[in-house]
Tab-separated table of C-alpha atoms in Angstrom:
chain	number	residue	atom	x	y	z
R	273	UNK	CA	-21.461	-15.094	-99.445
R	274	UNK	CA	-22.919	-17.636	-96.799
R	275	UNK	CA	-25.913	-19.546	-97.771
R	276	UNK	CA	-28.428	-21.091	-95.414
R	277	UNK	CA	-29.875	-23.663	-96.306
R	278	UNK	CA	-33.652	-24.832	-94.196
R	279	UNK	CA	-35.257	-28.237	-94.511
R	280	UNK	CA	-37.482	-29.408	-94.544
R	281	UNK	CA	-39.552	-26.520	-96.669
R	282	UNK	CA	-42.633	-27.809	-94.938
R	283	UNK	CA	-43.145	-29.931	-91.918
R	284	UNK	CA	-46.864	-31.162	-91.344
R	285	UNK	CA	-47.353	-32.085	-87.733
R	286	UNK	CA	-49.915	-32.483	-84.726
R	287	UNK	CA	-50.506	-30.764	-81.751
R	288	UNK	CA	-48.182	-32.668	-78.680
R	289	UNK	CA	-45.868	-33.470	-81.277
R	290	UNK	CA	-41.670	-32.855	-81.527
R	291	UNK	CA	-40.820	-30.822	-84.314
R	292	UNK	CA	-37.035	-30.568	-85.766
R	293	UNK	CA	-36.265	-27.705	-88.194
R	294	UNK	CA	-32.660	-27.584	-89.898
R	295	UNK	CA	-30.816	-24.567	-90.823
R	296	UNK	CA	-26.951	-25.258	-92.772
R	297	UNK	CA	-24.776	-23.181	-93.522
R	298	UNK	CA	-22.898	-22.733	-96.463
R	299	UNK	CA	-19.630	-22.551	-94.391
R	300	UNK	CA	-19.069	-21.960	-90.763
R	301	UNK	CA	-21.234	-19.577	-89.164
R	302	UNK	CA	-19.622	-20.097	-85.625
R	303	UNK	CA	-22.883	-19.381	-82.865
R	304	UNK	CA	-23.590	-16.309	-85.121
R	305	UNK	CA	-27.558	-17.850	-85.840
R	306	UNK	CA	-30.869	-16.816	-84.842
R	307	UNK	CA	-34.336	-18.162	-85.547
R	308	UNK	CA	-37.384	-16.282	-85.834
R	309	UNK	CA	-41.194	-17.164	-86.041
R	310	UNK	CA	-43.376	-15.453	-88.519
R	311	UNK	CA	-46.939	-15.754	-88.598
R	312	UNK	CA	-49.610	-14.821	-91.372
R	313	UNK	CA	-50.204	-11.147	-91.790
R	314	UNK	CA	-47.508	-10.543	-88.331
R	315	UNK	CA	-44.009	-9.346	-88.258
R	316	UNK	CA	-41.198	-11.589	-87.472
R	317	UNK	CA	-40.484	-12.446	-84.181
R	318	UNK	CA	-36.824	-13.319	-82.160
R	319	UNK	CA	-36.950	-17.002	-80.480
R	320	UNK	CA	-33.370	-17.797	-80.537
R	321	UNK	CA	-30.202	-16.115	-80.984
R	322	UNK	CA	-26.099	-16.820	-80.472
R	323	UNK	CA	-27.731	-20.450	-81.993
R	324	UNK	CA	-29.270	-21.827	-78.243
R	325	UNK	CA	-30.268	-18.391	-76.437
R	326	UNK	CA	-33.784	-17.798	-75.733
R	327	UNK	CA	-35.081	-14.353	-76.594
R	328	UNK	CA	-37.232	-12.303	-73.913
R	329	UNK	CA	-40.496	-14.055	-73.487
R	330	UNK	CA	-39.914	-17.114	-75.750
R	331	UNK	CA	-41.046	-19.880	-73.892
R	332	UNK	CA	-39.034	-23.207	-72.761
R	333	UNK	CA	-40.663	-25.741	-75.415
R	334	UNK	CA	-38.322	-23.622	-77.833
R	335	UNK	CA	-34.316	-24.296	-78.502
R	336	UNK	CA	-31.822	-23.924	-80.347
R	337	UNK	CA	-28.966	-26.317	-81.042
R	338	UNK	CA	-25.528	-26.575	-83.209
R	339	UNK	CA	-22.632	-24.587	-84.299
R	340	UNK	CA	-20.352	-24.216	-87.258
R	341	UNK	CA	-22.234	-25.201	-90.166
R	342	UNK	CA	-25.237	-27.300	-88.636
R	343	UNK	CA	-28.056	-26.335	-86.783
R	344	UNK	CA	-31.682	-26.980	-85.484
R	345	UNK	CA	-34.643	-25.304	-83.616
R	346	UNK	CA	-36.951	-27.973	-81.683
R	347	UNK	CA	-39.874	-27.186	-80.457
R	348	UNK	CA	-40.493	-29.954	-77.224
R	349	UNK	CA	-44.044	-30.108	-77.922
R	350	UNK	CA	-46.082	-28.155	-80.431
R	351	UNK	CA	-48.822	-25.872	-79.621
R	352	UNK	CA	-51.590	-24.722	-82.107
R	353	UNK	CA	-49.806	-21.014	-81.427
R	354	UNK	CA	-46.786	-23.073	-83.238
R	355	UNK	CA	-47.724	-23.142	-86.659
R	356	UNK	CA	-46.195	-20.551	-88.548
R	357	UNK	CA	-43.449	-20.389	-91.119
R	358	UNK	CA	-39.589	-20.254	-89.398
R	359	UNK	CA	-36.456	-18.752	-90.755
R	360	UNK	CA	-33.285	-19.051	-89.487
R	361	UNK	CA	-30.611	-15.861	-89.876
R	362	UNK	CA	-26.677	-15.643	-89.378
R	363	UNK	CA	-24.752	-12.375	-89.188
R	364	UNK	CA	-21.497	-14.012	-89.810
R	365	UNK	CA	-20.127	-11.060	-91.974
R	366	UNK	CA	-21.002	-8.392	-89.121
R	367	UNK	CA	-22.725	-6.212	-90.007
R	368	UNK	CA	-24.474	-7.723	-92.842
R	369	UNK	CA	-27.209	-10.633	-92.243
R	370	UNK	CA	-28.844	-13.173	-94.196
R	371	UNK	CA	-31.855	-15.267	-93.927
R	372	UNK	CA	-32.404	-18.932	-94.710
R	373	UNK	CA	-35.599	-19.365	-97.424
R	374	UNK	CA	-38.029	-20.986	-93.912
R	375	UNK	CA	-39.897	-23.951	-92.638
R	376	UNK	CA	-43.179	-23.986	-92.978
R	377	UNK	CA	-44.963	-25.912	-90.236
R	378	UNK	CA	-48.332	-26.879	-91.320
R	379	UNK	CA	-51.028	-28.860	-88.642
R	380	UNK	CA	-51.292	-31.789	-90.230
T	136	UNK	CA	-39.961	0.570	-74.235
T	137	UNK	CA	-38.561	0.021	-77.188
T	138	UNK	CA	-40.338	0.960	-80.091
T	139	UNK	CA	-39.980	1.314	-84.109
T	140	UNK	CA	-42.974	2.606	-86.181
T	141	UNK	CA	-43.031	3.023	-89.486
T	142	UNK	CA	-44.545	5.200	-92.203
T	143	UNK	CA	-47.964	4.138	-93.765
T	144	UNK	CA	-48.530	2.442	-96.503
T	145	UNK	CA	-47.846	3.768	-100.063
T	146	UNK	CA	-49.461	2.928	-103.728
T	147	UNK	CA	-46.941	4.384	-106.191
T	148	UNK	CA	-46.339	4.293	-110.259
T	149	UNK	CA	-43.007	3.082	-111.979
T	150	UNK	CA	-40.310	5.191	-111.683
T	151	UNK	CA	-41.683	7.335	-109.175
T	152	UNK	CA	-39.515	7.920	-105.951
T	153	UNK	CA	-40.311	7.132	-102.477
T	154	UNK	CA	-38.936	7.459	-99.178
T	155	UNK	CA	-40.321	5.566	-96.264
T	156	UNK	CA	-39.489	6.042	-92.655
T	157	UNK	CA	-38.890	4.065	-88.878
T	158	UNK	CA	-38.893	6.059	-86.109
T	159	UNK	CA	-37.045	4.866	-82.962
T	160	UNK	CA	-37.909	5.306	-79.401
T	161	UNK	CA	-37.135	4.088	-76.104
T	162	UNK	CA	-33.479	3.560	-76.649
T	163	UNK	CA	-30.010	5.387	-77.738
T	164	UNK	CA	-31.059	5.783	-81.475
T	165	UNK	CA	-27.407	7.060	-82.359
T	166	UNK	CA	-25.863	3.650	-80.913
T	167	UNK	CA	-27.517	0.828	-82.395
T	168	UNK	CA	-27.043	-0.597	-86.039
T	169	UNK	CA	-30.698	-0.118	-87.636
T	170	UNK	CA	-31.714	-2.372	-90.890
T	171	UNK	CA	-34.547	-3.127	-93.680
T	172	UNK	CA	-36.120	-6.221	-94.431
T	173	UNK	CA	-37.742	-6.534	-97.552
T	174	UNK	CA	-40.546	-9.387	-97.799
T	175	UNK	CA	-42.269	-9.595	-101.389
T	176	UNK	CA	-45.884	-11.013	-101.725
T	177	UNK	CA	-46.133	-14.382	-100.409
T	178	UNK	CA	-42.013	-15.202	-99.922
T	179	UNK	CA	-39.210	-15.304	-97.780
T	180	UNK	CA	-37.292	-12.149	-95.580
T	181	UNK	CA	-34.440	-11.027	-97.401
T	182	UNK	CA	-32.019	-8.705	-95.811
T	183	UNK	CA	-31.566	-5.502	-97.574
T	184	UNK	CA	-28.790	-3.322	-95.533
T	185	UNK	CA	-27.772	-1.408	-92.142
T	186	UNK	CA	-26.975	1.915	-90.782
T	187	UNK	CA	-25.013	2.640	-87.728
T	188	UNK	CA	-26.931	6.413	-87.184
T	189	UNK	CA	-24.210	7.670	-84.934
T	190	UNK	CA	-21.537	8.263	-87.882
T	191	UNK	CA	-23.860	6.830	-90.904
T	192	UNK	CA	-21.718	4.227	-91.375
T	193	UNK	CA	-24.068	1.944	-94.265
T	194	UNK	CA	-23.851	-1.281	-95.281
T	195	UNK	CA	-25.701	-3.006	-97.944
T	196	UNK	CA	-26.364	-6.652	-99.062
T	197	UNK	CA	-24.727	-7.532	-102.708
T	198	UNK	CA	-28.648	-7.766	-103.992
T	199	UNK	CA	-29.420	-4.287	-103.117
T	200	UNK	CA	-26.517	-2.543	-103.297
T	201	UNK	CA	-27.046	0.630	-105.609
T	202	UNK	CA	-30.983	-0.199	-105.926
T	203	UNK	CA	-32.087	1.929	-102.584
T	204	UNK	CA	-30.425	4.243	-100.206
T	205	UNK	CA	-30.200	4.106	-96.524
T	206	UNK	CA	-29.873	6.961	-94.139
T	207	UNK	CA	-31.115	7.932	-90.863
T	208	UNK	CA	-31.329	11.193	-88.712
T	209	UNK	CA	-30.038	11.575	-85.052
T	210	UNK	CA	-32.173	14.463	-84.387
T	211	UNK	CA	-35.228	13.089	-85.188
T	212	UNK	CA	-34.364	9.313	-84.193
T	213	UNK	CA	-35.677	8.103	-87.690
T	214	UNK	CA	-34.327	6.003	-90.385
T	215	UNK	CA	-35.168	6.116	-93.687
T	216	UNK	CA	-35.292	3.532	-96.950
T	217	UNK	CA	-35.419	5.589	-100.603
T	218	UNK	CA	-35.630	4.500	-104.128
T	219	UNK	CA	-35.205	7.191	-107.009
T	220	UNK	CA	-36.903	5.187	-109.378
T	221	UNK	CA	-39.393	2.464	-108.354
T	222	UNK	CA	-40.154	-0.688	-110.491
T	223	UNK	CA	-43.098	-3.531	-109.918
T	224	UNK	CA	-40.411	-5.732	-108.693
T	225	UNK	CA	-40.480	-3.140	-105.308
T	226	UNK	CA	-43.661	-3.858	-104.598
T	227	UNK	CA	-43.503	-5.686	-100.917
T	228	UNK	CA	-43.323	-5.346	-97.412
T	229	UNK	CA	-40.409	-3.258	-95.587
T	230	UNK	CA	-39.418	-3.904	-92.167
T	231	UNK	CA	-37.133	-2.182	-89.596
T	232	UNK	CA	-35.278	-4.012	-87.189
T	233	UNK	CA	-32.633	-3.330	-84.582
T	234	UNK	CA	-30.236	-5.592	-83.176
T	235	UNK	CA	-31.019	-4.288	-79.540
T	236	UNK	CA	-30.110	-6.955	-77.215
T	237	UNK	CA	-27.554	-9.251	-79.171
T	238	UNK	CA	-25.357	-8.739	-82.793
T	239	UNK	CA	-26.926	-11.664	-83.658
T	240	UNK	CA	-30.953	-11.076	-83.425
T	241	UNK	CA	-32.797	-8.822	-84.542
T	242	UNK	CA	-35.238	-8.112	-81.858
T	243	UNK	CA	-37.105	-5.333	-82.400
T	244	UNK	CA	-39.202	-4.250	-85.237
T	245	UNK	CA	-41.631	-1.655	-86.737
T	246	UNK	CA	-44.431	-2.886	-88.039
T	247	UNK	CA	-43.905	-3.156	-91.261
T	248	UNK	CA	-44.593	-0.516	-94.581
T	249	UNK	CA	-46.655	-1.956	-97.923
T	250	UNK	CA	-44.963	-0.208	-100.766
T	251	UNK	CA	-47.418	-0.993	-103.851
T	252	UNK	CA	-46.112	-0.108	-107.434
T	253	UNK	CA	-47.979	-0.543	-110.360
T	254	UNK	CA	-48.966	1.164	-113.413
């Protein structure tokens, strides 16, 4: 079974700021990732899939990088709509999926 | 528009049975995978299992695997997630979710059920 891992488990940052989050993988995952954004008391929402592909609506301050075993979600320049716990998801062993344990990102 | 909404929220005892439900619309129900999400108080989103409703093929993560059942019904667009015997470990949020658009995202999903179970 693949294993992602995310890191930093939190991430404290201020508005106008760069944020990096880190997804690995346990062993190569090809493109097969996606990152969602969860907010308190909201379902989970698609930003990124195939590891760089915007989802409808997400806007352009969000992407997605890597492939294989490494990847990251930046987010160009945070917003206070930003702050929200993030998990990143591979479906490497179609159909079956698995989540990484998320990033919180806390205003700091 | 695609749309998923799921059944209300339930308060159950241990070893009771429940069976909650995510009703598809604005789409080919039949020809998308649909899957469950479970989230337990305060964690993570762990991935729980799939149906393809077209021929019910089902597939289940390791973790749950014998602990619910998945099914879904063409003529009614619904899928369904059923335990026969509920413990206070269940007790957490269950999401739907399609992967509509790509394999690789799910993005679409109900709104979530609350299964409570305690004594």
């Amino acid at each position: 079974e693949i294993v992602l891992t995310q890191s930093p488990a939190t991430l404290s940052l201020s508005p106008g700021e760069r944020a990096t989050l880190s997804c690995r993988a346990s062993q190569s995952v090809n493109i097969y990732l996606a990152w969602y954004q969860q907010k308190p008391g909201q379902v989970p929402r698609l930003l990124i899939y195939d590891a760089s592909y915007r989802a409808t609506g997400i806007p352009a301050r969000f992407s997605g990088s890597g492939s294989g075993t490494d990847f990251n979600l930046t987010i160009s320049s945070l917003e206070p709509d930003d702050f929200a716990v993030y998990y990143c998801q591979h479906r490497a062993n179609w159909p079956l999926y698995t989540f990484g344990q998320g990033t919180k990102l806390d205003i700091k | 528009e695609v749309q998923l909404v799921q059944s209300g929220a339930e308060v159950k005892k241990p070893g009771e049975s429940l069976k909650i439900s995510c009703q598809a619309s604005g789409y080919s129900f039949s020809t998308y995978w649909i899957g469950w999400v479970r989230q337990m108080p305060g964690k993570g989103l762990e991935w729980m299992g799939i149906i393809y409703p077209g021929d019910s093929d089902t597939r289940y993560s390791p973790s749950f695997q014998g602990q619910v059942t998945i099914s879904a019904d063409i003529s009614t667009d619904t899928a369904f997630l059923h335990w026969t015997s509920l413990k206070a470990s269940d007790t957490a949020i269950y999401y739907c979710a399609t992967p509509y658009r790509s394999s690789v995202g799910l993005d679409y999903w109900g709104q979530g059920t609350l299964v409570t179970v305690s004594s």
